[in-house]
PDB file of C-alpha atoms in Angstrom:
ATOM      1  CA  MET M  19     -55.477 -25.042 -26.734  1.00 34.00           C
ATOM      2  CA  THR M  20     -54.130 -21.622 -25.682  1.00 34.00           C
ATOM      3  CA  PRO M  21     -55.895 -18.759 -27.478  1.00 36.00           C
ATOM      4  CA  LYS M  22     -53.698 -16.743 -29.786  1.00 36.00           C
ATOM      5  CA  PRO M  23     -52.766 -13.370 -28.348  1.00 36.00           C
ATOM      6  CA  SER M  24     -53.802 -10.111 -29.934  1.00 38.00           C
ATOM      7  CA  THR M  25     -51.329  -8.612 -32.339  1.00 39.00           C
ATOM      8  CA  GLY M  26     -49.939  -6.484 -29.495  1.00 49.00           C
ATOM      9  CA  ARG M  27     -48.253  -3.264 -30.515  1.00 54.00           C
ATOM     10  CA  LYS M  28     -50.626  -1.680 -32.949  1.00 64.00           C
ATOM     11  CA  ASP M  29     -50.204   2.017 -33.387  1.00 80.00           C
ATOM     12  CA  ILE M  30     -47.586   3.473 -31.067  1.00 92.00           C
ATOM     13  CA  ALA M  31     -44.452   5.347 -32.066  1.00 94.00           C
ATOM     14  CA  ASP M  32     -41.031   4.188 -30.929  1.00 94.00           C
ATOM     15  CA  ALA M  33     -40.586   7.469 -29.013  1.00 95.00           C
ATOM     16  CA  ASP M  34     -43.781   6.751 -27.061  1.00 96.00           C
ATOM     17  CA  VAL M  35     -42.600   3.219 -26.226  1.00 96.00           C
ATOM     18  CA  GLU M  36     -39.330   4.748 -24.982  1.00 96.00           C
ATOM     19  CA  ALA M  37     -41.247   7.263 -22.850  1.00 97.00           C
ATOM     20  CA  VAL M  38     -43.497   4.572 -21.363  1.00 97.00           C
ATOM     21  CA  THR M  39     -40.457   2.381 -20.678  1.00 97.00           C
ATOM     22  CA  ALA M  40     -38.859   5.275 -18.792  1.00 97.00           C
ATOM     23  CA  GLN M  41     -42.082   5.956 -16.885  1.00 97.00           C
ATOM     24  CA  LEU M  42     -42.577   2.333 -15.840  1.00 96.00           C
ATOM     25  CA  GLY M  43     -38.924   1.409 -15.437  1.00 95.00           C
ATOM     26  CA  ARG M  44     -39.503  -1.595 -17.703  1.00 95.00           C
ATOM     27  CA  THR M  45     -40.645  -2.399 -21.225  1.00 93.00           C
ATOM     28  CA  PRO M  46     -44.443  -2.187 -21.449  1.00 93.00           C
ATOM     29  CA  ARG M  47     -46.342  -5.387 -22.230  1.00 92.00           C
ATOM     30  CA  ALA M  48     -49.091  -5.816 -24.827  1.00 94.00           C
ATOM     31  CA  VAL M  49     -49.234  -2.072 -25.537  1.00 96.00           C
ATOM     32  CA  ARG M  50     -51.396  -1.154 -28.536  1.00 96.00           C
ATOM     33  CA  GLU M  51     -51.564   2.632 -28.560  1.00 96.00           C
ATOM     34  CA  VAL M  52     -51.455   5.799 -26.487  1.00 97.00           C
ATOM     35  CA  ALA M  53     -54.961   6.263 -25.085  1.00 98.00           C
ATOM     36  CA  TYR M  54     -54.305   9.587 -23.339  1.00 98.00           C
ATOM     37  CA  ARG M  55     -51.464  12.042 -23.627  1.00 97.00           C
ATOM     38  CA  CYS M  56     -50.532  14.221 -20.668  1.00 96.00           C
ATOM     39  CA  PRO M  57     -50.657  17.982 -21.236  1.00 95.00           C
ATOM     40  CA  CYS M  58     -46.821  17.833 -21.045  1.00 93.00           C
ATOM     41  CA  GLY M  59     -46.915  15.788 -24.273  1.00 95.00           C
ATOM     42  CA  LEU M  60     -45.907  12.348 -22.976  1.00 97.00           C
ATOM     43  CA  PRO M  61     -48.157   9.293 -22.850  1.00 98.00           C
ATOM     44  CA  ALA M  62     -50.047   9.038 -19.556  1.00 98.00           C
ATOM     45  CA  VAL M  63     -52.335   6.086 -20.406  1.00 98.00           C
ATOM     46  CA  VAL M  64     -51.777   3.272 -22.884  1.00 98.00           C
ATOM     47  CA  LYS M  65     -54.348   0.891 -24.276  1.00 97.00           C
ATOM     48  CA  THR M  66     -53.248  -2.720 -24.021  1.00 96.00           C
ATOM     49  CA  SER M  67     -54.227  -5.934 -25.742  1.00 96.00           C
ATOM     50  CA  PRO M  68     -56.545  -8.251 -23.819  1.00 96.00           C
ATOM     51  CA  ARG M  69     -53.825 -10.924 -23.905  1.00 95.00           C
ATOM     52  CA  LEU M  70     -50.106 -10.780 -23.365  1.00 94.00           C
ATOM     53  CA  GLU M  71     -47.804 -11.976 -26.108  1.00 91.00           C
ATOM     54  CA  ASP M  72     -47.785 -15.510 -24.612  1.00 94.00           C
ATOM     55  CA  GLY M  73     -51.601 -15.693 -24.638  1.00 93.00           C
ATOM     56  CA  THR M  74     -52.110 -14.986 -20.925  1.00 93.00           C
ATOM     57  CA  PRO M  75     -55.289 -12.940 -20.323  1.00 93.00           C
ATOM     58  CA  PHE M  76     -54.534  -9.324 -19.429  1.00 89.00           C
ATOM     59  CA  PRO M  77     -57.896  -7.718 -18.595  1.00 85.00           C
ATOM     60  CA  THR M  78     -56.490  -4.247 -17.823  1.00 91.00           C
ATOM     61  CA  LEU M  79     -57.387  -2.402 -21.023  1.00 96.00           C
ATOM     62  CA  TYR M  80     -56.145   1.015 -19.889  1.00 97.00           C
ATOM     63  CA  TYR M  81     -52.830   1.213 -18.071  1.00 95.00           C
ATOM     64  CA  LEU M  82     -51.690   4.373 -16.291  1.00 97.00           C
ATOM     65  CA  THR M  83     -48.046   5.088 -17.164  1.00 97.00           C
ATOM     66  CA  CYS M  84     -47.294   8.616 -15.893  1.00 97.00           C
ATOM     67  CA  SER M  85     -45.069   8.083 -12.861  1.00 95.00           C
ATOM     68  CA  ARG M  86     -46.056  11.375 -11.227  1.00 95.00           C
ATOM     69  CA  LEU M  87     -49.770  10.666 -11.619  1.00 97.00           C
ATOM     70  CA  ASN M  88     -49.256   7.093 -10.390  1.00 96.00           C
ATOM     71  CA  SER M  89     -47.607   8.486  -7.265  1.00 96.00           C
ATOM     72  CA  ARG M  90     -50.448  10.918  -6.582  1.00 96.00           C
ATOM     73  CA  ILE M  91     -53.039   8.185  -7.060  1.00 97.00           C
ATOM     74  CA  GLY M  92     -51.042   5.979  -4.678  1.00 97.00           C
ATOM     75  CA  GLY M  93     -51.358   8.726  -2.071  1.00 96.00           C
ATOM     76  CA  LEU M  94     -55.139   8.737  -2.446  1.00 96.00           C
ATOM     77  CA  GLU M  95     -55.222   4.963  -2.128  1.00 96.00           C
ATOM     78  CA  ALA M  96     -53.064   5.082   1.002  1.00 96.00           C
ATOM     79  CA  SER M  97     -55.429   7.634   2.556  1.00 96.00           C
ATOM     80  CA  GLY M  98     -58.338   5.191   2.415  1.00 95.00           C
ATOM     81  CA  ARG M  99     -60.233   6.756  -0.487  1.00 95.00           C
ATOM     82  CA  MET M 100     -61.038   3.370  -2.094  1.00 96.00           C
ATOM     83  CA  ARG M 101     -62.824   2.158   1.049  1.00 96.00           C
ATOM     84  CA  GLU M 102     -64.829   5.399   1.231  1.00 97.00           C
ATOM     85  CA  MET M 103     -65.761   5.142  -2.450  1.00 97.00           C
ATOM     86  CA  THR M 104     -66.829   1.505  -2.092  1.00 97.00           C
ATOM     87  CA  GLU M 105     -69.027   2.405   0.893  1.00 97.00           C
ATOM     88  CA  ARG M 106     -70.715   5.109  -1.180  1.00 97.00           C
ATOM     89  CA  LEU M 107     -71.634   2.516  -3.828  1.00 96.00           C
ATOM     90  CA  ALA M 108     -73.900   0.801  -1.290  1.00 95.00           C
ATOM     91  CA  GLU M 109     -75.476   4.108  -0.239  1.00 97.00           C
ATOM     92  CA  ASP M 110     -75.985   5.838  -3.589  1.00 98.00           C
ATOM     93  CA  PRO M 111     -77.916   3.943  -6.286  1.00 98.00           C
ATOM     94  CA  GLU M 112     -77.192   6.598  -8.935  1.00 98.00           C
ATOM     95  CA  LEU M 113     -73.467   6.383  -8.279  1.00 98.00           C
ATOM     96  CA  ALA M 114     -73.631   2.572  -8.350  1.00 98.00           C
ATOM     97  CA  ALA M 115     -75.468   2.712 -11.695  1.00 98.00           C
ATOM     98  CA  ALA M 116     -72.872   5.096 -13.132  1.00 98.00           C
ATOM     99  CA  TYR M 117     -70.047   2.829 -11.971  1.00 98.00           C
ATOM    100  CA  ARG M 118     -71.817  -0.190 -13.498  1.00 97.00           C
ATOM    101  CA  ARG M 119     -72.051   1.715 -16.810  1.00 97.00           C
ATOM    102  CA  ALA M 120     -68.301   2.418 -16.564  1.00 97.00           C
ATOM    103  CA  HIS M 121     -67.712  -1.319 -16.090  1.00 97.00           C
ATOM    104  CA  GLU M 122     -69.929  -2.170 -19.070  1.00 96.00           C
ATOM    105  CA  SER M 123     -68.171   0.423 -21.227  1.00 95.00           C
ATOM    106  CA  TYR M 124     -64.784  -0.990 -20.237  1.00 96.00           C
ATOM    107  CA  LEU M 125     -65.859  -4.541 -21.115  1.00 95.00           C
ATOM    108  CA  ALA M 126     -67.349  -3.469 -24.448  1.00 95.00           C
ATOM    109  CA  GLU M 127     -64.160  -1.662 -25.458  1.00 95.00           C
ATOM    110  CA  ARG M 128     -61.952  -4.579 -24.446  1.00 96.00           C
ATOM    111  CA  ASP M 129     -64.209  -7.178 -26.057  1.00 95.00           C
ATOM    112  CA  ALA M 130     -64.214  -5.179 -29.307  1.00 96.00           C
ATOM    113  CA  ILE M 131     -60.475  -5.944 -29.508  1.00 96.00           C
ATOM    114  CA  GLU M 132     -60.682  -9.540 -28.298  1.00 94.00           C
ATOM    115  CA  PRO M 133     -63.295 -11.125 -26.029  1.00 93.00           C
ATOM    116  CA  LEU M 134     -61.817 -12.851 -22.994  1.00 92.00           C
ATOM    117  CA  GLY M 135     -65.034 -14.680 -22.146  1.00 90.00           C
ATOM    118  CA  THR M 136     -65.286 -13.071 -18.718  1.00 89.00           C
ATOM    119  CA  ASP M 137     -67.328 -10.318 -17.093  1.00 89.00           C
ATOM    120  CA  VAL M 138     -64.290  -9.235 -15.059  1.00 88.00           C
ATOM    121  CA  SER M 139     -63.116  -5.796 -16.103  1.00 89.00           C
ATOM    122  CA  ALA M 140     -60.536  -4.158 -13.837  1.00 90.00           C
ATOM    123  CA  GLY M 141     -60.101  -2.158 -10.672  1.00 90.00           C
ATOM    124  CA  GLY M 142     -62.930  -3.911  -8.818  1.00 93.00           C
ATOM    125  CA  MET M 143     -65.675  -2.642 -11.121  1.00 94.00           C
ATOM    126  CA  PRO M 144     -68.617  -2.726 -10.712  1.00 96.00           C
ATOM    127  CA  GLY M 145     -68.988  -3.804  -7.076  1.00 95.00           C
ATOM    128  CA  ARG M 146     -66.074  -2.083  -5.368  1.00 95.00           C
ATOM    129  CA  VAL M 147     -63.183   0.284  -5.913  1.00 96.00           C
ATOM    130  CA  LYS M 148     -60.090  -1.896  -5.759  1.00 95.00           C
ATOM    131  CA  CYS M 149     -57.652   0.180  -7.835  1.00 95.00           C
ATOM    132  CA  LEU M 150     -57.920   3.927  -8.371  1.00 97.00           C
ATOM    133  CA  HIS M 151     -55.135   3.714 -10.960  1.00 97.00           C
ATOM    134  CA  VAL M 152     -57.488   1.772 -13.245  1.00 96.00           C
ATOM    135  CA  CYS M 153     -60.373   4.176 -12.617  1.00 97.00           C
ATOM    136  CA  VAL M 154     -58.189   7.186 -13.434  1.00 98.00           C
ATOM    137  CA  ALA M 155     -56.712   5.539 -16.537  1.00 98.00           C
ATOM    138  CA  HIS M 156     -60.236   4.734 -17.743  1.00 97.00           C
ATOM    139  CA  ALA M 157     -61.454   8.263 -17.006  1.00 98.00           C
ATOM    140  CA  LEU M 158     -58.567   9.844 -18.913  1.00 98.00           C
ATOM    141  CA  ALA M 159     -58.874   7.506 -21.902  1.00 97.00           C
ATOM    142  CA  ALA M 160     -62.674   7.611 -22.158  1.00 97.00           C
ATOM    143  CA  GLY M 161     -63.135  11.246 -21.158  1.00 97.00           C
ATOM    144  CA  PRO M 162     -65.113  12.947 -18.392  1.00 97.00           C
ATOM    145  CA  GLY M 163     -68.425  11.438 -17.332  1.00 97.00           C
ATOM    146  CA  VAL M 164     -67.578   7.791 -18.024  1.00 97.00           C
ATOM    147  CA  ASN M 165     -65.889   6.610 -14.814  1.00 98.00           C
ATOM    148  CA  PRO M 166     -67.200   8.561 -11.809  1.00 98.00           C
ATOM    149  CA  PHE M 167     -64.442   7.523  -9.418  1.00 98.00           C
ATOM    150  CA  GLY M 168     -61.734   8.240 -11.961  1.00 98.00           C
ATOM    151  CA  ASP M 169     -63.221  11.699 -12.496  1.00 98.00           C
ATOM    152  CA  GLU M 170     -63.418  12.255  -8.749  1.00 97.00           C
ATOM    153  CA  ALA M 171     -59.805  11.222  -8.163  1.00 98.00           C
ATOM    154  CA  LEU M 172     -58.586  13.456 -10.986  1.00 98.00           C
ATOM    155  CA  ALA M 173     -60.460  16.432  -9.541  1.00 97.00           C
ATOM    156  CA  GLU M 174     -58.908  15.767  -6.143  1.00 96.00           C
ATOM    157  CA  ILE M 175     -55.372  15.469  -7.535  1.00 95.00           C
ATOM    158  CA  GLY M 176     -55.485  18.594  -9.646  1.00 94.00           C
ATOM    159  CA  GLU M 177     -52.911  19.563 -12.273  1.00 94.00           C
ATOM    160  CA  TRP M 178     -50.228  16.900 -11.754  1.00 93.00           C
ATOM    161  CA  TRP M 179     -48.370  17.929 -14.936  1.00 93.00           C
ATOM    162  CA  GLN M 180     -47.580  21.487 -13.798  1.00 93.00           C
ATOM    163  CA  ALA M 181     -44.002  20.578 -12.823  1.00 91.00           C
ATOM    164  CA  GLY M 182     -43.292  19.387 -16.375  1.00 90.00           C
ATOM    165  CA  PRO M 183     -42.710  15.908 -17.780  1.00 92.00           C
ATOM    166  CA  CYS M 184     -42.423  13.063 -15.271  1.00 92.00           C
ATOM    167  CA  VAL M 185     -39.505  11.592 -17.286  1.00 93.00           C
ATOM    168  CA  HIS M 186     -37.097  12.722 -19.967  1.00 90.00           C
ATOM    169  CA  PRO M 187     -36.657   9.710 -22.256  1.00 83.00           C
TER     170      PRO M 187
END
């Protein structure tokens, strides 16, 4: 028996769905609410349901939507930052513990909506850094001090919103 999906769209205005659609170039899936709003006023991170509308598990709780921020994060990924960050996990027990806490926080938040019965969170947590987009989305949604690699990437990127909105829906 396929588990029933979460109710999906929970608390997001039509204008925000339009903005996210413009940012992604497609209609967002399983979106529940805006988890972080860019200083320009548009959504930058949405919180998604743990399952898509058809019941398929979708473990990515926080999804980065800002196209400009996505591009900047892609540049960090292309420069090899994820490999460097993963190497530091093996060398720094305090950093590894902080990243494990980020993973546990992520799972707890997702499971509070709907448990998926898995210890897999997203982005490679807690053993490696596989996707900086997930780390940054988590850091923005949860606030500073929760996801150390998300915080680090945001500090490196700087004020991505200075040029104004990434889209004009």
